[in-house]
Short mmCIF file of C-alpha atoms in Angstrom, two decimals:
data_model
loop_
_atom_site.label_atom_id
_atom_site.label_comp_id
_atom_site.label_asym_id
_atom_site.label_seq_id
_atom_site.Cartn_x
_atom_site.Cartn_y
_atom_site.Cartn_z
CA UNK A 1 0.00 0.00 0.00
CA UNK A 2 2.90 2.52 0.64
CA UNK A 3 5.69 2.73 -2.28
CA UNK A 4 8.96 1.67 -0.73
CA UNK A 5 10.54 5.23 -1.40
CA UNK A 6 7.62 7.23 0.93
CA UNK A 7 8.75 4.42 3.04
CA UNK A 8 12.33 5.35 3.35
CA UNK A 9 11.88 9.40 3.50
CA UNK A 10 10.23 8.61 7.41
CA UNK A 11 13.02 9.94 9.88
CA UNK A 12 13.34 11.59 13.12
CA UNK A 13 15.60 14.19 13.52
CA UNK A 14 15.32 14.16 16.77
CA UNK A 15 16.27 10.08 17.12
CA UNK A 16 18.27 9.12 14.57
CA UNK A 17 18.10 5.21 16.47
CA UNK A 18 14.41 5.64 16.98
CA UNK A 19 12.27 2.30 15.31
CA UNK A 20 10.77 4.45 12.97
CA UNK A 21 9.08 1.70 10.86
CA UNK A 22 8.47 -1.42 12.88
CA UNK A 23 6.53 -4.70 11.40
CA UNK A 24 3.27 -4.93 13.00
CA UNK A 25 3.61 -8.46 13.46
CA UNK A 26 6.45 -7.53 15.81
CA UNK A 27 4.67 -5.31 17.97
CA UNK A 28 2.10 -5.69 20.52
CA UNK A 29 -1.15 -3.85 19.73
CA UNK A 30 -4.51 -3.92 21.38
CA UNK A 31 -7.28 -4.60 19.03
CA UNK A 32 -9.11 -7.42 17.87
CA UNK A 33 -8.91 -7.19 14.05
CA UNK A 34 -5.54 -7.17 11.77
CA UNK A 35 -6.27 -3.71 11.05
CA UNK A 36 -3.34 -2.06 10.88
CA UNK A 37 -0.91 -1.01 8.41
CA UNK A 38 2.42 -0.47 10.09
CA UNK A 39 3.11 1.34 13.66
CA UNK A 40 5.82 4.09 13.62
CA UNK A 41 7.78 4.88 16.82
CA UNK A 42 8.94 9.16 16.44
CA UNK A 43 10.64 8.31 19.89
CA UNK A 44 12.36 5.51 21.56
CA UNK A 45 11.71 6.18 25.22
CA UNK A 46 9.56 3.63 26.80
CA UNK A 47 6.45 4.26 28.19
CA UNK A 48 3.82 2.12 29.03
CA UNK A 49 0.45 3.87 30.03
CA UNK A 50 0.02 6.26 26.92
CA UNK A 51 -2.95 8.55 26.28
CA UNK A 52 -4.63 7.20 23.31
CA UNK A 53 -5.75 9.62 20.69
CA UNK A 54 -7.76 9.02 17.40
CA UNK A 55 -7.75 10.79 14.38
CA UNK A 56 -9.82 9.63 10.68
CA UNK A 57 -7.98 11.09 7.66
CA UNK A 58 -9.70 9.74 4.36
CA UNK A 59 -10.48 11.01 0.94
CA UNK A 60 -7.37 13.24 0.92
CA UNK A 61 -5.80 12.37 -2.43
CA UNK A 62 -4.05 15.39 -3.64
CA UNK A 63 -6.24 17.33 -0.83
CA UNK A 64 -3.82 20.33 0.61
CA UNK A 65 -6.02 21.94 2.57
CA UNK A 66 -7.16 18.71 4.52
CA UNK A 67 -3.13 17.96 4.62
CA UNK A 68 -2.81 20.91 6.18
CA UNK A 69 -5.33 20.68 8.77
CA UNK A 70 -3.72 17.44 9.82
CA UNK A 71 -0.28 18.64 9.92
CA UNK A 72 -1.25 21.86 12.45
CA UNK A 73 -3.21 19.55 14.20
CA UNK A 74 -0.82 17.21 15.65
CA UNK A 75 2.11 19.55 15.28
CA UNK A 76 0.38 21.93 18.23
CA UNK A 77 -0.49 18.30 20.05
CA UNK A 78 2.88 17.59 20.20
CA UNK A 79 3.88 21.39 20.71
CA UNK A 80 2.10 20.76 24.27
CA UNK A 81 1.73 17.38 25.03
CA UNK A 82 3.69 16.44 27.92
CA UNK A 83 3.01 12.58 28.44
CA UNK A 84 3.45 9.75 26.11
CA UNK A 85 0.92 9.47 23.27
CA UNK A 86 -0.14 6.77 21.09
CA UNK A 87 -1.75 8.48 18.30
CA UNK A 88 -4.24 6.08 15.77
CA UNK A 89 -5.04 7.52 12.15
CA UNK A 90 -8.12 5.69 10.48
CA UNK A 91 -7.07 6.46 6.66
CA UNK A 92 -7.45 4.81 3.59
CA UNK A 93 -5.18 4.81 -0.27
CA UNK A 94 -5.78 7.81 -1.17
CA UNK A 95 -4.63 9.70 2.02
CA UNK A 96 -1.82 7.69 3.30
CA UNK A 97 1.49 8.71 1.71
CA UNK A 98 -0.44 12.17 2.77
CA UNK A 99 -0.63 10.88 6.10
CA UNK A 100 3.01 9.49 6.12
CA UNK A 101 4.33 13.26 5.15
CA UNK A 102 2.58 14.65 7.71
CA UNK A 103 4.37 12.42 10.56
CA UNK A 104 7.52 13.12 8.60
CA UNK A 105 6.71 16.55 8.89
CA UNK A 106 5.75 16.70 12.72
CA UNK A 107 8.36 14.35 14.28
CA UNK A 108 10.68 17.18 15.37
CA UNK A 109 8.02 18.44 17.10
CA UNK A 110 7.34 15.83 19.00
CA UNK A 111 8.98 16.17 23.01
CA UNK A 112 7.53 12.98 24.62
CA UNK A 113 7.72 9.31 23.46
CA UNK A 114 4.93 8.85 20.36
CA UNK A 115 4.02 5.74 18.37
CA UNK A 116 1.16 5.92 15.47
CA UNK A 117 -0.89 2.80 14.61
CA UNK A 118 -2.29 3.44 10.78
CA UNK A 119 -5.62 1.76 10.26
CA UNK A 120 -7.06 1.18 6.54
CA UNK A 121 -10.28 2.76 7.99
CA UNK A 122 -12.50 0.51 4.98
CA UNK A 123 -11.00 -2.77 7.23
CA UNK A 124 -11.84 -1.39 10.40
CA UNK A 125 -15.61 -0.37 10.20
CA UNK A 126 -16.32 -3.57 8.52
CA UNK A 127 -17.11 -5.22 12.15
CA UNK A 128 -19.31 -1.71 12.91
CA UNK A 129 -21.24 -1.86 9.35
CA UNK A 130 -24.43 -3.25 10.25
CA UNK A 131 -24.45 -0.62 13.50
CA UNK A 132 -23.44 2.27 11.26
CA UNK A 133 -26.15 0.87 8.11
CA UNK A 134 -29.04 1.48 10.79
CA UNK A 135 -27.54 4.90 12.24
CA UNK A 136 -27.07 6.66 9.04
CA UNK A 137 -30.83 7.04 7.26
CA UNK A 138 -31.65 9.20 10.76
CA UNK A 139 -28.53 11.11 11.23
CA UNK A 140 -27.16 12.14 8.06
CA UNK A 141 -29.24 14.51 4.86
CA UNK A 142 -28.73 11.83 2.32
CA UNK A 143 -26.89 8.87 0.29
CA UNK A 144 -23.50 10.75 -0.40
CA UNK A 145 -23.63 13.66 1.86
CA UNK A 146 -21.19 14.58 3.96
CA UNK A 147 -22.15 12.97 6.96
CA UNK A 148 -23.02 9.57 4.95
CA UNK A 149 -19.42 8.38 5.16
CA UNK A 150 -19.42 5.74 7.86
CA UNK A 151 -16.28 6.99 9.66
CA UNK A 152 -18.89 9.37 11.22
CA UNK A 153 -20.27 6.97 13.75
CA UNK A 154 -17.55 4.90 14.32
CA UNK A 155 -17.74 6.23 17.85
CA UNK A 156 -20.31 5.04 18.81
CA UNK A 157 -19.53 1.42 18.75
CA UNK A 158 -15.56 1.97 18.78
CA UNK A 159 -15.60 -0.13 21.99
CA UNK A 160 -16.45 -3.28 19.81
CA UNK A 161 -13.60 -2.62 17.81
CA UNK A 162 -10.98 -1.56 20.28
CA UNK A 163 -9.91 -3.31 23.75
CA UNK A 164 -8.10 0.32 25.10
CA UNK A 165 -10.04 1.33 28.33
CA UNK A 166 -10.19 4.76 27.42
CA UNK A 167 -9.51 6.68 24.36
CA UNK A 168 -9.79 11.00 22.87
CA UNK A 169 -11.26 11.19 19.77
CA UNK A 170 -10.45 14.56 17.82
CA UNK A 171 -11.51 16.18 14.77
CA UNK A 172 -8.41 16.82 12.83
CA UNK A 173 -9.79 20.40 11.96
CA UNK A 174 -8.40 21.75 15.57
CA UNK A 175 -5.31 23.64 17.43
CA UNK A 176 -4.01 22.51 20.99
CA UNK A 177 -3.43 25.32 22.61
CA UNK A 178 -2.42 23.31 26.10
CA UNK A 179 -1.22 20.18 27.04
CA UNK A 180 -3.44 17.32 26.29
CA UNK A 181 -3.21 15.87 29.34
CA UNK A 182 -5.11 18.36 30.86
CA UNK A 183 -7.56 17.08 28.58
CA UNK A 184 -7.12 13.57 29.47
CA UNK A 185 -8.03 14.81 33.01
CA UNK A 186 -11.35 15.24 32.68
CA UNK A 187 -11.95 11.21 32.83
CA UNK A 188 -11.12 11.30 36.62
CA UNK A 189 -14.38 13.94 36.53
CA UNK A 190 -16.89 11.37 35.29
CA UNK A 191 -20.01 10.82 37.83
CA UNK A 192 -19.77 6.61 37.84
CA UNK A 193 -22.25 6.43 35.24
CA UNK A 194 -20.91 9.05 32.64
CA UNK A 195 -19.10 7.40 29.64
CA UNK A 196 -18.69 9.95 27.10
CA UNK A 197 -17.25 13.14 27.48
CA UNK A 198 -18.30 15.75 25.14
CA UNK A 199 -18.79 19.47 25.19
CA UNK A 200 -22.11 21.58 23.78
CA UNK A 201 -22.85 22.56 20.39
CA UNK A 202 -21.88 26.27 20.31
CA UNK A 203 -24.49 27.34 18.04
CA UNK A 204 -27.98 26.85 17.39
CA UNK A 205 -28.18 23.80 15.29
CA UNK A 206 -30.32 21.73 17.35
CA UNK A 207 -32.49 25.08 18.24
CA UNK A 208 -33.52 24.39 14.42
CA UNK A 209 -33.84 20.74 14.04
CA UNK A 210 -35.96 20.62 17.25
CA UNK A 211 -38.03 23.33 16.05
CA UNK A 212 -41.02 21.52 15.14
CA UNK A 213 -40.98 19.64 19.11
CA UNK A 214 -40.45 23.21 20.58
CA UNK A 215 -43.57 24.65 19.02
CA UNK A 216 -45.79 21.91 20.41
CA UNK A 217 -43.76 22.31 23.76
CA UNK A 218 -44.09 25.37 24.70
CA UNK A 219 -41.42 25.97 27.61
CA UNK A 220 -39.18 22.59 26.84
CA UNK A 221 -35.73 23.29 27.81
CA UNK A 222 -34.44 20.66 24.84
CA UNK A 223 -32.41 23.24 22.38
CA UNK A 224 -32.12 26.64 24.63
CA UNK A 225 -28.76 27.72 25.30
CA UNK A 226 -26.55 27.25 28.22
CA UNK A 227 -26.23 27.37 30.76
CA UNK A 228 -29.81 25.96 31.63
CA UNK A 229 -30.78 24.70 28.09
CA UNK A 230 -30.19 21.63 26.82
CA UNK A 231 -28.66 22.90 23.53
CA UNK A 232 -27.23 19.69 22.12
CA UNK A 233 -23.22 18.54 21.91
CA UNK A 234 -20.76 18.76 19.50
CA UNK A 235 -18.51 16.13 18.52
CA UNK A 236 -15.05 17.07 17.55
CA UNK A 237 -14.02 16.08 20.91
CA UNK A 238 -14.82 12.81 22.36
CA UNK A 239 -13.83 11.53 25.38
CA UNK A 240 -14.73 7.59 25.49
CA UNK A 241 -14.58 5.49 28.77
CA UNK A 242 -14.98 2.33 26.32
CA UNK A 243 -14.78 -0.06 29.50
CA UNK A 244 -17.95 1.85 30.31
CA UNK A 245 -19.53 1.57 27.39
CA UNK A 246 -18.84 -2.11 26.43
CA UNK A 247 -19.66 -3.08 30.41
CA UNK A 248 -22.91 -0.80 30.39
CA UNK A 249 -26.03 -2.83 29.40
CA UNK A 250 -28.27 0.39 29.21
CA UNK A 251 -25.83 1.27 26.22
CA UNK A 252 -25.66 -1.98 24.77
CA UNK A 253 -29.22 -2.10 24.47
CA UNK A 254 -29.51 1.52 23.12
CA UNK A 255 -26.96 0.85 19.92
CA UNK A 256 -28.54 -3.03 19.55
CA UNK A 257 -32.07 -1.86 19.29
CA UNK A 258 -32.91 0.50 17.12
CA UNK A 259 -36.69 0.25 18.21
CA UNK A 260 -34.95 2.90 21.14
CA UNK A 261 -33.63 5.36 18.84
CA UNK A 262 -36.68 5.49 16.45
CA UNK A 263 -38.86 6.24 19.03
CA UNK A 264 -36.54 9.45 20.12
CA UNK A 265 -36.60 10.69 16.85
CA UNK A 266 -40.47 10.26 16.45
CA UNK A 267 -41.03 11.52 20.24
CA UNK A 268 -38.47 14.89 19.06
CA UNK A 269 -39.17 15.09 15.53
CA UNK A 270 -35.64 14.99 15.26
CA UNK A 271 -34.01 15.41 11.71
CA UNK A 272 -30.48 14.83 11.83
CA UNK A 273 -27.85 15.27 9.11
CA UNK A 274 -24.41 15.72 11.86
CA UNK A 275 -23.26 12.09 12.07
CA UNK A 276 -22.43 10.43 15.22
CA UNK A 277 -23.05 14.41 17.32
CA UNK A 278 -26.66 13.88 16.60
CA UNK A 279 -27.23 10.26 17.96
CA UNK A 280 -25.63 11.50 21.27
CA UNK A 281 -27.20 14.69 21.59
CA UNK A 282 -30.80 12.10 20.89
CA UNK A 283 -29.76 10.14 23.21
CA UNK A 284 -29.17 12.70 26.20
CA UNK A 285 -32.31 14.11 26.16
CA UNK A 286 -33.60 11.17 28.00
CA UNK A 287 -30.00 9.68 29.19
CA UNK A 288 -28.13 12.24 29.95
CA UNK A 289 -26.31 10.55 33.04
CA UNK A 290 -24.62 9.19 30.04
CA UNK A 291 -22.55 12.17 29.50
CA UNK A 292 -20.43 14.30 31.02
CA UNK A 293 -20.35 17.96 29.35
CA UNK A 294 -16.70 19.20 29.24
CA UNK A 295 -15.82 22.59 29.22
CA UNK A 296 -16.42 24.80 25.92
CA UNK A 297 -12.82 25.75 25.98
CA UNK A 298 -11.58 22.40 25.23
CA UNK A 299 -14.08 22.44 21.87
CA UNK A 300 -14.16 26.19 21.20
CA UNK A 301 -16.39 25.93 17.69
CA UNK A 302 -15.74 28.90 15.40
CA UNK A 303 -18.15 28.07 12.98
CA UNK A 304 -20.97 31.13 12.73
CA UNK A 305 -22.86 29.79 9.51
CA UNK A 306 -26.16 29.83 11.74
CA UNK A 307 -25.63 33.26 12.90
CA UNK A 308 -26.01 34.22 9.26
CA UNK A 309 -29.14 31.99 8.74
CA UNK A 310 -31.81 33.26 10.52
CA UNK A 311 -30.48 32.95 14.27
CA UNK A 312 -28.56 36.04 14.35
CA UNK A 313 -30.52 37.76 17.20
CA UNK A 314 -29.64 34.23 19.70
CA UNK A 315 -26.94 33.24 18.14
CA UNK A 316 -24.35 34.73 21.18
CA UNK A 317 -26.12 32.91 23.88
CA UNK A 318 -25.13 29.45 22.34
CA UNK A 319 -22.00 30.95 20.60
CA UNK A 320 -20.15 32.55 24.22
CA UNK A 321 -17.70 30.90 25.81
CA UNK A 322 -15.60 32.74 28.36
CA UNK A 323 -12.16 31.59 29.52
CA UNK A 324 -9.34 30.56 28.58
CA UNK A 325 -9.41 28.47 25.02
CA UNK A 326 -7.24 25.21 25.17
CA UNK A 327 -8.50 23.74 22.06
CA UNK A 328 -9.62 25.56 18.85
CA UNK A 329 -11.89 23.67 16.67
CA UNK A 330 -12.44 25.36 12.70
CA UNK A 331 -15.89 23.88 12.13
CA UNK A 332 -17.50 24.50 8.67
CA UNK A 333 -13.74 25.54 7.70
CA UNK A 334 -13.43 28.26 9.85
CA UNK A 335 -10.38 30.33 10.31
CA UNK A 336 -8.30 29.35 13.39
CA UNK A 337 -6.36 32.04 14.57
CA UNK A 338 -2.36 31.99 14.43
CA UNK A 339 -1.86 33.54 17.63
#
């Protein structure tokens, strides 16, 4: 899958000795598939409790702009990150020698031991297919749209597929502007029945698609700001207990029977088209022990595209977010700032 010269070009310069292309069969990896293409060490200090971090990076081709939105994203990672990190990239043909550049690209960077598992992303949803077949018709606009590709929902039964305990999932479309650990922290926050951490959508989305439920309940709370609406989440951060979620029989039966999730969307009139965001915001309307809401500056959405389509006059209650911004996420290919 990867030309032997694209291959050769992976170095470190910070560890000339490093194993920077090891033989998965040599390794040990935690999953239950033969998923992966190849691990690459960018450091050869050993460390054995990692944070584990997932990216997806498909459809890149000749893609620049996507390129580039991986590269800044795990160059400020690693421009912070403090701990060891195990980072996994779900890709596929066309993006990998993309992908490869990239880690060429950021392994200076990098200050703490890092190893990256590449998945062919096709392989590993294949065990999650008939999960994400029945998700899709209720959370995505149509056959080919955006949010049709199946890496969307992964997520949601990523516990099936991986045997980690506990794992960040990140958009790739986002800036670290502090160390990820601090991040990582927020597990040790979960009430004992929370499994996925998750912060609010920042701007009226689910205001809209709940529209029709709000106007036959007058006074609902379900898609009013913060902080004592329940405006929906947002998820280009995840935080996944998966021992939670593969242990939790209220969850199992949730994502097994879609009889459950039908009758949310008929109760809410909910019309989704946001992937994997809108089956959990569904879902914590009536489980929201479930969740645990981080902070909005660990997800701080730019994205104003409602603000400019007929929500401009609420807009800043669901769009504020004071404090200090860890993590900036360019939503709808918003502009991140430099500085």
């Amino acid at each position: 899958m990867v030309s032997d010269p694209v291959i050769n070009k992976i170095s470190t310069h910070k560890l000339s000795s490093s194993c920077i292309l090891c033989p998965f069969e040599n390794t040990t990896f935690q999953t239950k598939a033969e998923i992966v293409h190849f691990s690459i060490f960018v450091s050869d200090n050993t460390h054995h409790h990692p944070i584990n971090i997932l990216f997806s990076f498909v459809h890149a081709n000749s893609n620049l702009k996507l390129k580039n939105k991986l590269n800044r994203c795990i160059s400020s990672l690693f421009n912070y990150a403090t701990p060891a990190l195990h980072l996994h990239i779900l890709t596929d043909r066309s993006s990998l020698n993309s992908t490869i550049q990239v880690l060429e690209e950021t392994a200076p960077l990098a200050r703490t031991a890092v190893r990256v598992s590449l998945y062919d992303a096709n392989i590993f949803m294949k065990p999650l297919q008939e999960l994400i077949d029945s998700l899709k018709p209720h959370f995505s606009f149509k056959q080919g749209a955006y949010y049709s590709d199946g890496i969307f929902y992964i997520s949601i039964g990523l516990f099936k597929v991986m045997t980690l305990n506990k794992i960040i999932i990140i958009d790739i479309d986002v800036k670290f502007l502090s160390d990820v650990k601090l991040l990582y922290d927020y597990f040790d926050k979960f009430p004992a029945e929370a499994m996925i951490g998750i912060a609010r959508e920042q701007q009226p989305v689910y205001r809209h698609i709940l529209n029709e439920y709000r106007r036959h309940h007058n006074g609902t709370k379900v898609g009013n700001p913060p902080p004592d609406g329940i405006s929906g989440y947002n998820s280009g951060v995840l935080l996944l207990d998966l021992e939670k979620m593969k242990n939790s029989s209220l969850y199992s039966e949730i994502i097994s029977n879609s009889s459950i999730t039908l009758a949310l969307i008929e109760k809410y009139k909910f019309k989704g088209h946001l992937g994997d965001q809108d089956f959990y915001t569904l879902i914590s309307f009536e489980y929201n022990y479930l969740f645990y809401t981080l902070p909005c500056i660990w997800n701080r959405q730019l994205c104003k595209w409602w603000k400019y389509h007929g929500y401009q006059n609420v807009f800043d209650l669901y769009y504020s977010c004071p404090g200090k911004v860890h993590l900036f996420h360019g939503n709808c290919n918003s502009a991140i700032p430099e500085s």
